[in-house]
Coordinates of C-alpha atoms in Angstrom, one line a residue:
M1 CA -19.7 18.1 -4.5
P2 CA -16.8 20.5 -3.8
Y3 CA -14.4 17.6 -3.9
E4 CA -14.0 14.4 -5.9
L5 CA -11.6 11.5 -5.5
R6 CA -9.9 11.4 -8.9
K7 CA -7.2 8.7 -8.5
V8 CA -6.0 6.1 -6.1
F9 CA -2.4 5.0 -6.4
A10 CA -2.9 1.9 -4.2
S11 CA -0.5 0.2 -1.9
L12 CA 1.3 -3.0 -2.9
P13 CA 0.5 -6.3 -1.2
Q14 CA 2.0 -6.7 2.2
V15 CA 4.2 -9.7 2.1
E16 CA 6.5 -11.6 4.4
R17 CA 9.3 -14.0 3.6
G18 CA 8.3 -17.7 3.4
V19 CA 4.6 -17.0 3.5
S20 CA 2.4 -17.4 0.4
K21 CA 0.4 -14.3 -0.7
I22 CA -3.0 -14.9 -2.3
I23 CA -4.1 -12.7 -5.2
G24 CA -7.8 -13.2 -6.1
G25 CA -9.3 -12.5 -9.5
D26 CA -12.8 -11.5 -10.4
P27 CA -14.9 -14.0 -12.5
K28 CA -15.2 -11.5 -15.4
G29 CA -11.5 -11.1 -15.6
N30 CA -11.4 -7.3 -15.1
N31 CA -10.0 -6.9 -11.6
F32 CA -7.6 -8.5 -9.2
L33 CA -7.4 -8.1 -5.4
Y34 CA -5.1 -8.6 -2.5
A35 CA -4.6 -7.4 1.1
N36 CA -2.4 -4.8 2.7
G37 CA -2.8 -4.2 6.5
K38 CA -6.5 -3.7 7.3
C39 CA -7.3 -2.9 3.6
V40 CA -8.4 -5.0 0.6
I41 CA -7.1 -3.4 -2.6
I42 CA -9.1 -4.0 -5.8
R43 CA -7.3 -3.0 -9.0
N44 CA -8.2 -3.0 -12.7
I45 CA -6.0 -5.6 -14.4
D46 CA -5.6 -3.6 -17.7
N47 CA -5.0 -0.3 -15.9
P48 CA -3.8 -0.9 -12.4
S49 CA -3.8 2.9 -11.6
I50 CA -7.6 2.5 -11.3
G51 CA -8.0 1.2 -7.8
D52 CA -10.5 0.9 -5.0
I53 CA -9.8 0.3 -1.3
Y54 CA -12.0 -1.6 1.2
T55 CA -11.3 -0.5 4.7
E56 CA -13.9 -2.0 7.0
H57 CA -11.9 -4.7 8.7
A58 CA -10.8 -4.0 12.3
H59 CA -7.7 -6.3 12.0
Q60 CA -5.1 -7.1 9.4
V61 CA -6.7 -8.8 6.3
V62 CA -5.0 -12.0 5.0
V63 CA -7.1 -13.1 2.0
A64 CA -10.0 -11.8 -0.2
K65 CA -11.8 -13.8 -2.9
Y66 CA -14.6 -12.9 -5.3
A67 CA -17.8 -14.9 -5.3
P68 CA -18.2 -16.7 -8.7
S69 CA -21.2 -14.4 -9.4
G70 CA -18.9 -11.4 -9.2
F71 CA -21.3 -9.5 -7.0
Y72 CA -19.6 -10.2 -3.6
I73 CA -16.2 -10.4 -2.1
A74 CA -15.4 -12.5 1.0
S75 CA -12.4 -11.3 3.0
G76 CA -10.8 -12.9 6.1
D77 CA -8.5 -11.3 8.8
V78 CA -6.1 -12.4 11.5
S79 CA -8.8 -12.4 14.2
G80 CA -10.9 -15.0 12.3
K81 CA -13.5 -12.5 11.1
L82 CA -14.9 -13.2 7.6
R83 CA -16.8 -10.3 6.0
I84 CA -18.9 -10.7 2.8
W85 CA -19.5 -7.4 1.1
D86 CA -21.0 -5.9 -2.1
T87 CA -18.7 -5.2 -5.1
T88 CA -21.3 -3.3 -7.2
Q89 CA -21.8 -0.2 -5.1
K90 CA -19.0 2.3 -4.2
E91 CA -19.9 1.9 -0.5
H92 CA -19.2 -1.8 -0.4
L93 CA -22.1 -2.5 1.9
L94 CA -21.6 -5.4 4.3
K95 CA -23.9 -8.3 3.6
Y96 CA -22.8 -10.8 6.3
E97 CA -20.1 -11.1 8.9
Y98 CA -19.0 -14.5 10.5
Q99 CA -16.4 -15.8 12.8
P100 CA -15.9 -19.4 11.5
F101 CA -13.1 -20.1 14.1
A102 CA -10.9 -18.1 16.4
G103 CA -7.6 -17.4 14.7
K104 CA -6.1 -16.2 11.4
I105 CA -8.1 -17.0 8.2
K106 CA -5.5 -18.0 5.6
D107 CA -7.7 -19.0 2.6
I108 CA -11.3 -18.9 1.4
A109 CA -13.1 -20.8 -1.4
W110 CA -16.7 -20.4 -2.8
T111 CA -18.9 -23.0 -4.5
E112 CA -19.7 -22.1 -8.1
D113 CA -23.3 -21.1 -7.2
S114 CA -21.9 -18.5 -4.7
K115 CA -24.0 -20.1 -2.0
R116 CA -21.4 -21.9 0.2
L117 CA -18.0 -20.9 1.6
A118 CA -15.0 -22.7 3.0
A119 CA -12.6 -20.8 5.3
V120 CA -9.4 -22.3 6.7
G121 CA -6.5 -21.2 8.8
E122 CA -5.1 -21.1 12.3
G123 CA -7.9 -22.0 14.7
R124 CA -7.5 -23.2 18.3
E125 CA -9.3 -26.6 18.1
K126 CA -10.7 -26.1 14.6
F127 CA -8.7 -25.2 11.4
G128 CA -11.6 -24.8 9.0
A129 CA -15.3 -24.5 8.4
V130 CA -17.8 -24.8 5.5
F131 CA -21.0 -22.9 5.8
L132 CA -23.9 -21.3 3.9
W133 CA -23.1 -17.7 2.9
D134 CA -26.5 -16.2 3.9
T135 CA -27.1 -18.0 7.3
G136 CA -23.7 -19.2 8.4
S137 CA -25.0 -22.6 9.1
S138 CA -22.5 -25.5 8.7
V139 CA -22.5 -27.6 5.5
G140 CA -19.9 -30.1 6.6
E141 CA -16.8 -30.6 8.7
I142 CA -13.2 -29.9 7.8
T143 CA -11.2 -32.5 9.7
G144 CA -8.2 -34.7 8.9
H145 CA -5.4 -32.2 9.8
N146 CA -3.6 -31.7 13.1
K147 CA -1.9 -28.4 12.2
V148 CA -2.7 -25.0 10.5
I149 CA -4.5 -25.3 7.2
N150 CA -2.8 -23.0 4.6
S151 CA -5.0 -23.5 1.6
V152 CA -8.5 -24.6 0.5
D153 CA -10.3 -25.0 -2.8
I154 CA -13.7 -26.2 -4.0
K155 CA -14.3 -28.0 -7.3
Q156 CA -16.4 -25.6 -9.5
T157 CA -18.4 -28.4 -11.2
R158 CA -20.7 -31.0 -9.7
P159 CA -20.2 -33.4 -8.0
Y160 CA -18.6 -31.0 -5.5
R161 CA -15.2 -31.8 -4.0
L162 CA -13.1 -29.9 -1.5
A163 CA -9.4 -30.0 -0.9
T164 CA -7.2 -28.6 1.8
G165 CA -3.4 -28.3 2.3
S166 CA -1.7 -28.0 5.7
D167 CA 1.5 -27.6 7.7
D168 CA 1.2 -31.3 8.7
N169 CA 2.7 -32.0 5.2
C170 CA -0.7 -33.4 4.0
A171 CA -3.5 -32.5 1.7
A172 CA -7.0 -33.8 2.5
F173 CA -9.9 -34.7 0.1
F174 CA -13.6 -34.2 0.9
E175 CA -16.8 -35.1 -0.8
G176 CA -20.1 -33.3 -0.3
P177 CA -22.1 -31.3 0.4
P178 CA -22.4 -31.7 3.3
F179 CA -18.6 -32.0 3.0
K180 CA -17.2 -35.1 4.7
F181 CA -13.5 -36.1 5.0
K182 CA -12.6 -38.9 2.5
F183 CA -8.9 -39.4 2.8
T184 CA -5.5 -37.8 3.4
I185 CA -2.9 -37.3 0.6
S186 CA 0.6 -37.7 2.0
D187 CA 2.7 -37.2 -1.1
H188 CA 4.5 -34.0 0.1
S189 CA 7.4 -34.1 2.5
R190 CA 7.1 -30.5 3.7
F191 CA 4.2 -28.0 4.3
V192 CA 1.5 -28.0 1.6
N193 CA 1.1 -24.3 0.7
C194 CA -1.5 -24.3 -2.1
V195 CA -4.3 -26.6 -3.4
R196 CA -6.2 -25.6 -6.6
F197 CA -8.8 -27.4 -8.7
S198 CA -8.7 -26.7 -12.5
P199 CA -11.6 -24.5 -13.8
D200 CA -13.4 -27.6 -15.4
G201 CA -12.9 -29.6 -12.1
N202 CA -11.1 -32.5 -13.8
R203 CA -7.8 -32.0 -12.0
L204 CA -6.5 -31.0 -8.6
A205 CA -3.0 -29.6 -8.1
T206 CA -1.1 -29.4 -4.8
A207 CA 2.1 -27.4 -4.3
G208 CA 4.5 -27.6 -1.3
A209 CA 7.5 -26.3 0.5
D210 CA 9.3 -29.4 -0.8
G211 CA 9.4 -27.8 -4.3
Q212 CA 6.9 -30.4 -5.7
I213 CA 3.6 -30.2 -7.5
F214 CA 1.3 -33.2 -7.7
I215 CA -1.7 -33.5 -10.0
Y216 CA -4.8 -35.6 -9.0
D217 CA -8.1 -36.6 -10.6
G218 CA -10.5 -33.9 -9.5
K219 CA -13.4 -36.2 -8.9
T220 CA -11.7 -39.2 -7.2
G221 CA -8.5 -37.7 -5.8
E222 CA -6.4 -40.4 -7.4
R223 CA -2.8 -39.3 -8.2
V224 CA -2.1 -38.6 -11.9
C225 CA 1.5 -37.4 -11.9
A226 CA 4.2 -35.3 -10.3
L227 CA 5.1 -32.3 -12.4
G228 CA 8.7 -32.2 -13.4
G229 CA 9.3 -35.6 -11.9
N230 CA 10.8 -35.4 -8.5
K231 CA 11.2 -31.6 -8.4
A232 CA 9.2 -28.8 -10.0
H233 CA 11.2 -26.0 -8.4
D234 CA 14.5 -25.8 -6.5
R235 CA 12.9 -24.2 -3.5
G236 CA 9.5 -24.1 -1.9
I237 CA 6.4 -23.4 -4.0
Y238 CA 4.1 -20.8 -2.6
A239 CA 1.3 -20.5 -5.1
I240 CA -0.2 -22.1 -8.2
S241 CA -2.9 -20.9 -10.6
W242 CA -4.6 -22.7 -13.5
S243 CA -5.0 -21.3 -17.0
P244 CA -8.6 -20.5 -17.9
D245 CA -8.8 -23.6 -20.2
G246 CA -7.3 -25.8 -17.5
S247 CA -4.5 -27.1 -19.8
Q248 CA -1.6 -25.3 -18.1
L249 CA -0.6 -24.3 -14.6
L250 CA 1.4 -21.3 -13.3
S251 CA 3.6 -21.8 -10.3
A252 CA 5.5 -19.3 -8.1
S253 CA 8.5 -20.3 -6.0
G254 CA 11.1 -19.2 -3.5
D255 CA 13.7 -20.1 -6.1
K256 CA 13.0 -16.7 -7.7
T257 CA 11.2 -18.2 -10.8
T258 CA 7.7 -18.7 -11.9
K259 CA 6.9 -21.5 -14.4
I260 CA 4.2 -22.4 -16.8
W261 CA 3.5 -26.2 -16.9
D262 CA 1.8 -28.2 -19.5
F263 CA 0.5 -31.1 -17.4
G264 CA -0.6 -33.2 -20.4
A265 CA 3.0 -33.4 -21.6
N266 CA 4.3 -33.1 -18.0
S267 CA 6.8 -30.4 -19.0
V268 CA 7.8 -26.8 -18.4
V269 CA 6.6 -24.6 -21.2
T270 CA 8.2 -21.3 -19.9
T271 CA 10.4 -20.4 -17.0
F272 CA 10.3 -16.8 -15.9
N273 CA 13.6 -15.8 -14.2
M274 CA 12.5 -13.0 -11.8
G275 CA 16.0 -11.9 -10.6
S276 CA 18.8 -12.9 -8.3
N277 CA 17.9 -10.9 -5.2
V278 CA 16.2 -12.2 -2.1
Q279 CA 13.5 -9.7 -2.9
D280 CA 12.8 -11.6 -6.2
Q281 CA 11.4 -14.7 -4.4
Q282 CA 7.9 -15.3 -5.8
L283 CA 5.1 -15.7 -3.2
G284 CA 1.9 -15.5 -5.2
C285 CA 0.5 -15.8 -8.7
L286 CA -2.7 -15.4 -10.7
W287 CA -3.7 -16.5 -14.3
Q288 CA -6.5 -14.3 -15.4
K289 CA -7.7 -14.2 -19.0
D290 CA -4.4 -13.4 -20.9
H291 CA -2.7 -11.9 -17.9
L292 CA -0.2 -13.8 -15.8
L293 CA 0.6 -12.0 -12.6
S294 CA 3.1 -12.8 -9.8
I295 CA 4.0 -11.2 -6.5
S296 CA 7.6 -10.8 -5.5
L297 CA 8.9 -10.6 -1.9
S298 CA 9.5 -6.9 -2.6
G299 CA 5.7 -6.6 -2.9
Y300 CA 6.1 -5.7 -6.6
I301 CA 3.4 -7.2 -8.9
N302 CA 4.8 -8.6 -12.1
Y303 CA 2.9 -8.9 -15.4
L304 CA 4.7 -11.9 -17.0
D305 CA 5.5 -12.0 -20.7
K306 CA 5.4 -15.4 -22.3
N307 CA 7.4 -14.1 -25.3
N308 CA 10.1 -12.7 -23.2
P309 CA 10.4 -14.7 -19.9
D310 CA 13.4 -12.7 -18.6
K311 CA 11.6 -9.3 -18.6
P312 CA 8.1 -8.7 -17.3
L313 CA 5.7 -6.7 -19.5
R314 CA 5.3 -4.3 -16.6
V315 CA 6.1 -4.2 -12.9
I316 CA 3.7 -2.4 -10.6
K317 CA 5.7 -0.7 -7.9
G318 CA 4.6 1.5 -5.0
H319 CA 4.6 1.4 -1.3
S320 CA 3.8 -1.5 1.0
K321 CA 4.6 0.4 4.2
P322 CA 3.2 3.6 5.7
V323 CA 3.9 6.7 3.6
Q324 CA 5.3 9.6 5.8
C325 CA 5.8 12.4 3.3
L326 CA 5.3 13.6 -0.2
T327 CA 6.1 16.5 -2.5
V328 CA 5.3 17.3 -6.2
H329 CA 7.3 18.7 -9.0
K330 CA 6.9 19.5 -12.7
N331 CA 9.5 17.9 -15.0
S332 CA 9.4 18.5 -18.7
G333 CA 5.7 19.4 -18.7
K334 CA 4.7 16.4 -16.6
S335 CA 3.7 16.6 -12.9
Y336 CA 5.3 14.0 -10.7
I337 CA 4.5 13.0 -7.1
Y338 CA 7.4 11.9 -4.9
S339 CA 6.6 9.9 -1.7
G340 CA 8.7 8.5 1.0
S341 CA 7.8 5.7 3.4
S342 CA 8.7 4.2 6.8
D343 CA 11.0 1.6 5.2
G344 CA 13.2 4.2 3.6
H345 CA 11.7 3.7 0.1
I346 CA 11.1 6.8 -2.2
N347 CA 8.7 6.3 -5.1
Y348 CA 7.8 8.6 -7.9
W349 CA 4.4 8.7 -9.7
D350 CA 3.3 10.2 -13.0
S351 CA 0.3 12.1 -11.7
E352 CA -1.7 11.5 -14.9
T353 CA -1.1 7.9 -15.6
G354 CA -0.1 6.5 -12.2
E355 CA 3.0 5.0 -13.8
N356 CA 5.6 4.8 -11.1
D357 CA 9.1 3.6 -10.1
S358 CA 11.6 3.9 -7.4
F359 CA 15.1 5.5 -7.6
S360 CA 17.9 3.3 -8.5
G361 CA 20.9 2.6 -6.3
K362 CA 21.1 2.4 -2.5
G363 CA 19.0 5.0 -0.7
H364 CA 17.8 5.6 2.8
T365 CA 17.8 2.7 5.2
N366 CA 15.1 3.9 7.6
Q367 CA 11.9 6.0 7.6
V368 CA 12.0 9.0 5.2
S369 CA 10.6 11.9 7.3
K370 CA 10.5 14.8 4.8
V371 CA 11.1 15.4 1.1
A372 CA 11.3 18.7 -0.8
V373 CA 12.5 19.8 -4.3
D374 CA 15.1 22.6 -4.4
E375 CA 15.8 25.1 -7.1
S376 CA 18.3 22.9 -9.0
D377 CA 15.7 20.1 -9.4
Q378 CA 17.1 17.9 -6.7
L379 CA 15.0 15.9 -4.3
V380 CA 16.2 16.7 -0.8
S381 CA 15.2 14.0 1.7
C382 CA 15.9 13.5 5.4
S383 CA 15.6 10.1 7.1
M384 CA 15.8 8.4 10.5
D385 CA 19.0 7.0 9.2
D386 CA 20.5 10.4 10.3
T387 CA 21.2 11.5 6.7
V388 CA 20.1 14.2 4.3
R389 CA 20.3 13.1 0.6
Y390 CA 20.3 15.1 -2.6
T391 CA 19.0 13.2 -5.6
C392 CA 19.0 14.6 -9.1
L393 CA 15.4 14.3 -10.5
G394 CA 16.8 14.1 -14.0
K395 CA 18.7 10.9 -13.2
R396 CA 16.6 9.5 -10.3
D397 CA 19.6 7.7 -9.1
Y398 CA 20.9 7.9 -5.5
S399 CA 24.5 9.0 -5.9
G400 CA 26.9 8.1 -3.1
Q401 CA 28.5 11.5 -3.0
D402 CA 25.4 13.6 -2.2
V403 CA 24.7 12.4 1.3
V404 CA 25.2 14.6 4.4
K405 CA 25.6 12.7 7.7
L406 CA 24.0 14.4 10.7
D407 CA 24.9 14.0 14.4
V408 CA 21.3 13.5 15.5
Q409 CA 18.1 12.3 13.9
P410 CA 16.4 14.8 11.6
K411 CA 12.7 15.4 11.8
C412 CA 12.0 17.9 9.1
L413 CA 13.7 20.1 6.5
A414 CA 13.0 23.0 4.2
V415 CA 14.8 24.2 1.1
G416 CA 15.3 27.8 0.1
P417 CA 17.0 29.8 -2.8
G418 CA 20.8 30.0 -3.0
G419 CA 21.4 26.3 -2.3
Y420 CA 20.2 26.5 1.3
T421 CA 18.6 23.7 3.3
V422 CA 17.5 24.1 6.9
V423 CA 17.1 20.8 8.8
V424 CA 15.6 20.5 12.3
C425 CA 16.8 17.6 14.3
I426 CA 16.2 16.3 17.8
G427 CA 17.5 19.3 19.9
Q428 CA 19.4 20.8 17.0
I429 CA 19.1 23.0 13.9
V430 CA 21.4 22.6 11.0
L431 CA 22.0 24.9 8.0
L432 CA 23.3 23.3 4.8
K433 CA 24.6 25.3 1.8
D434 CA 25.4 23.6 -1.5
K435 CA 25.1 20.1 0.2
K436 CA 27.5 20.9 3.0
K437 CA 27.0 21.6 6.7
C438 CA 27.9 25.2 7.4
C439 CA 26.2 26.0 10.7
T440 CA 24.8 24.0 13.6
I441 CA 22.8 25.3 16.5
D442 CA 23.0 22.8 19.4
D443 CA 20.4 23.1 22.0
P444 CA 18.5 26.1 20.6
G445 CA 16.6 26.5 23.9
F446 CA 13.4 24.8 22.7
E447 CA 12.6 21.5 20.9
P448 CA 12.3 22.2 17.2
E449 CA 9.6 20.3 15.4
A450 CA 9.1 21.9 11.9
V451 CA 10.7 24.4 9.6
A452 CA 9.8 26.5 6.6
V453 CA 12.1 28.8 4.5
H454 CA 10.7 32.0 3.0
P455 CA 10.5 31.7 -0.8
G456 CA 12.5 34.9 -1.1
G457 CA 15.2 33.4 1.1
G458 CA 16.9 35.0 4.1
I459 CA 14.4 33.8 6.7
A460 CA 13.7 30.4 8.3
A461 CA 10.7 29.9 10.5
V462 CA 11.1 27.1 13.1
G463 CA 8.2 25.8 15.1
G464 CA 8.7 24.5 18.5
S465 CA 7.0 22.0 20.8
D466 CA 6.5 25.0 23.1
G467 CA 3.9 26.5 20.8
I468 CA 6.2 29.2 19.6
V469 CA 7.6 30.0 16.1
Y470 CA 11.1 31.3 16.1
L471 CA 12.5 33.3 13.2
Y472 CA 16.1 32.9 12.1
S473 CA 17.8 35.0 9.5
I474 CA 20.1 33.1 7.1
Q475 CA 23.2 35.2 6.6
G476 CA 26.0 33.7 4.5
T477 CA 26.9 30.5 6.4
S478 CA 25.2 31.4 9.7
L479 CA 21.7 31.3 11.2
K480 CA 20.9 34.2 13.6
R481 CA 17.8 34.1 15.8
D482 CA 15.6 37.2 15.5
E483 CA 14.1 38.7 18.6
K484 CA 10.6 38.4 17.1
T485 CA 8.7 35.2 17.9
L486 CA 5.2 34.2 16.9
E487 CA 2.7 32.4 19.1
A488 CA 0.7 29.4 17.9
K489 CA -2.2 28.0 19.9
G490 CA -0.4 24.8 20.8
P491 CA 2.8 22.7 20.0
V492 CA 3.7 23.4 16.4
T493 CA 3.3 20.4 14.1
D494 CA 3.9 21.9 10.7
L495 CA 4.3 25.3 9.0
A496 CA 4.5 26.7 5.5
Y497 CA 5.0 30.0 3.7
S498 CA 2.6 30.8 0.8
H499 CA 4.3 30.6 -2.6
D500 CA 4.3 34.4 -2.9
G501 CA 5.9 34.7 0.6
A502 CA 3.1 36.9 1.9
F503 CA 1.7 34.6 4.6
L504 CA 3.0 32.0 7.0
A505 CA 0.5 29.3 8.0
V506 CA 1.2 27.4 11.3
C507 CA -0.7 24.3 12.4
D508 CA -0.6 22.8 15.9
A509 CA -1.5 20.0 18.2
S510 CA -4.4 22.1 19.6
K511 CA -6.3 21.6 16.3
V512 CA -5.8 25.2 15.1
V513 CA -4.2 26.8 12.0
T514 CA -2.9 30.4 12.6
V515 CA -1.9 32.5 9.6
F516 CA 0.5 35.4 10.0
S517 CA 1.0 38.2 7.5
V518 CA 4.7 38.6 6.7
A519 CA 4.5 42.2 5.4
D520 CA 2.8 43.4 8.6
S521 CA 5.8 42.2 10.6
Y522 CA 4.1 38.8 11.1
A523 CA 0.9 40.1 12.6
E524 CA -1.8 37.4 13.2
H525 CA -4.0 37.6 10.1
N526 CA -6.6 34.9 10.8
V527 CA -7.3 31.8 12.8
F528 CA -8.9 28.6 11.4
Y529 CA -10.8 26.1 13.6
G530 CA -12.4 22.9 12.4
H531 CA -10.2 19.9 13.1
H532 CA -11.2 17.6 15.9
A533 CA -7.7 16.3 16.7
K534 CA -4.1 17.3 16.3
I535 CA -3.2 18.7 12.9
I536 CA -0.3 17.0 11.2
C537 CA 0.5 18.7 7.9
I538 CA -0.3 21.9 5.9
A539 CA 0.3 22.9 2.3
W540 CA -0.5 26.1 0.3
S541 CA -2.3 26.0 -3.0
P542 CA -0.4 27.6 -6.0
D543 CA -3.1 30.4 -6.0
N544 CA -1.9 31.5 -2.5
E545 CA -5.6 32.0 -1.6
H546 CA -6.2 28.5 -0.3
F547 CA -4.3 26.0 1.9
A548 CA -5.1 22.5 3.0
S549 CA -4.5 20.8 6.4
G550 CA -4.7 17.2 7.4
G551 CA -5.2 15.9 10.9
M552 CA -5.3 12.9 13.2
D553 CA -9.1 13.1 12.8
M554 CA -8.6 11.6 9.3
M555 CA -10.0 14.9 8.0
V556 CA -8.6 17.2 5.3
Y557 CA -9.8 20.8 5.2
V558 CA -9.2 23.1 2.3
W559 CA -9.4 26.7 3.7
T560 CA -9.9 30.0 2.1
L561 CA -7.4 32.6 3.3
S562 CA -9.8 35.5 3.3
D563 CA -12.7 33.7 5.0
P564 CA -12.2 31.0 7.7
E565 CA -15.9 30.1 7.4
T566 CA -15.5 29.1 3.7
R567 CA -13.9 25.7 3.6
V568 CA -14.1 22.3 1.8
K569 CA -14.1 19.3 4.1
L570 CA -12.9 15.9 3.0
P571 CA -14.1 13.5 5.6
D572 CA -12.3 10.1 5.9
A573 CA -9.8 11.0 3.2
H574 CA -7.9 7.9 4.2
R575 CA -10.3 5.8 6.2
L576 CA -8.0 3.9 8.6
H577 CA -5.1 6.3 9.2
H578 CA -4.5 10.0 9.5
V579 CA -3.2 12.0 6.5
S580 CA 0.5 12.1 6.9
S581 CA 1.3 14.6 4.1
L582 CA -0.3 16.9 1.5
A583 CA 0.8 18.7 -1.7
W584 CA -0.9 20.6 -4.5
L585 CA -0.4 19.6 -8.2
D586 CA -2.4 22.7 -9.3
E587 CA -5.0 25.1 -7.9
H588 CA -7.7 22.4 -8.1
T589 CA -5.8 19.2 -7.5
L590 CA -4.7 18.1 -4.0
V591 CA -2.6 15.0 -3.3
T592 CA -2.8 13.2 0.1
T593 CA -1.0 10.3 1.5
S594 CA -1.3 8.2 4.7
H595 CA -0.1 5.2 6.7
D596 CA -2.4 3.1 4.5
A597 CA 0.5 3.2 2.0
S598 CA -1.7 4.7 -0.7
V599 CA -1.5 8.1 -2.5
K600 CA -4.8 9.8 -3.5
E601 CA -5.5 12.7 -5.9
W602 CA -8.5 14.9 -5.3
S603 CA -10.1 17.6 -7.4
I604 CA -11.3 20.5 -5.4
S605 CA -13.7 23.2 -6.6
Y606 CA -14.5 26.4 -4.9
K607 CA -17.9 28.1 -4.9

C-alpha cells in the first residue's frame, strides 16, 4: 500500500451539562469506548493514543457497550437504531441492526452469555426492550415507568435480574428471562441516572440527581443501605461503576468530585476533587482493572490516582468539536501538531507519543479558522471572534498583550519573513507587521478567500471567490496590487507556495489544483484532476516534489509535481466528514484533520 494510517489522535467524548456520559469497558480490560457525534471511539486504556473509530451510524451515537465475550460491540443512536458489530476485524463488520423503539437509545446491557440485550431510552409509547441478539425476538417486557428510562443493567450471574432507572424518580426490578416487571423502587426523590449490578451479582446500586446512592440485594431487590447516609454527594450523581471484585464503588457527580465507596463499611474511602470550574463537573466513570476513569464536563478523561486524589495520574485532552485547521512545527527536536477547533480551542500534540495539552490562559472565544507558525516560533491564529493572536510556542500561554482586534471577521492568514502576517477577512485584506496593523485594503474589488506569502517574502498571493489569484507586493508597511493575475479553474478555496518558493499551488471549488511556476512569471505549470467535489485544503511536502489536497469528497490525494498521473489516493481519510486541513511532518508523514474532531497521521510511500 502506498499509504498507511499510523496514528489516530481520537476526539474526546461529546458531553452536555446535566446529562450522564457512559464509558464502556472491554471484558479483557484493555480498551474503553465512548461516543462523539456519529462515531464510536475505542481507545487502549494503557496507551490512549492508540485508537480506533467506528463510523457506520447515520445519526449521533449515545452509548456503546462491549458484549461480555469481547467479540462484539452494541451501539445505539438518537434515532433508536442499535447496531451490533465485530470488534476483532479492522472493518468492524455489521452483524445485526435493530430498531427496538423509536427514539434515543440511552443505555444498553448484555446478559453474561452475550445472547440477550436490553436497550432503554426515549421511546414514544415504549421506553425499553429486551431481545435475542441474533434474531431480535423479544425476551420480555420493560414496563413500570411512565417517563424516559436513563439506565439499564442485567445481573451477570444466574438467576438473571434486570434493573432500570428513569426520569420518573423510580428504579424498577425485573426477573427473567423472559423478563417480567416485579416491583418499583421509589427511594430516590429526583431522576434516577444510573443503575449497576456488582460483577458477582450480589448487589445492585442506583444513583440519582438527588445526590443519593442506594444499595440493594442483587437477587431479591431488597434495600441494604444508603451510601453516606442521607447524601452521598452534594449534587446530582451521573454515573457509578463497581470495582472488579465488587467490594467498592466509584461515583461521579456534578459537585465536581468522584468518590470511592466501601459499601461493607458504608464509608468513603477516597474523594477525588476534580477542580472548581463548571467544566470540572463529573458526568461519567469507569473502573477497569486497576484503572479508574472519569469524564469531566470539559470532555477531558481523567485517570484517577488513589494515592493522590487531588491530581489525576493523567488527563486525556483533545477536541470534542469539529477541527478546522492545523499546522506542524519542530520544537527542540520534537515534532508537534497544533490544531484549532470550532469552539475556539487550540490543542497541541506530540506527533510521536500523542501526548497533548491545550494552551493555558484565555484564548479564542469562537471558531479558530487558520493557524500558522512564524519565524519567531509564535503560533499565529485567527478566529471568528475577530482577532488574530500571537502565542509563544515556548510558553504555550495566551498572553493578553498579543491580540490584534480586526474590524471584520478573518477567514485565513499567512505568515512571512520579517514579522509580516497577511490576513484576509470578509471584504478586506489586512497587513500586520510585528503584531500591529499597518495596512488595510477595504473592498479590494473581489471577495478574498485564501492567502499565501512567498517564503522569500515580498509577495502575497490572495485567492478570490471569482476564481482569480491576485498578487500583492509587500513594501514596508503597505500592500500594492500587481497588475499580474492568475486564473484558477473555479472559486479559490486554498493556495500554498512550495517551501523553496518555486511553485504556487491553487485549489478551487471546481475540483482542480493548478500549479504555477513562480520563476516563469507564474506561467501555468500543470493541472491536477481527481477530486469529485470541491477541494478544501492544500499543503506542500518538505521535498517540494509532492503536495496533498483534501476535498469535500472525503478524499485526500498526494500528487507528484512532475507527473499529474502519479498520485496516492487516500479514500475515506475521515469517513463521515471532509478533510478540513492538512500538514506534513516530514516527506513521508502527512497529518489530516476533520469535523470528526480527530487528528490522523499517515505514512506515504512513493513508487
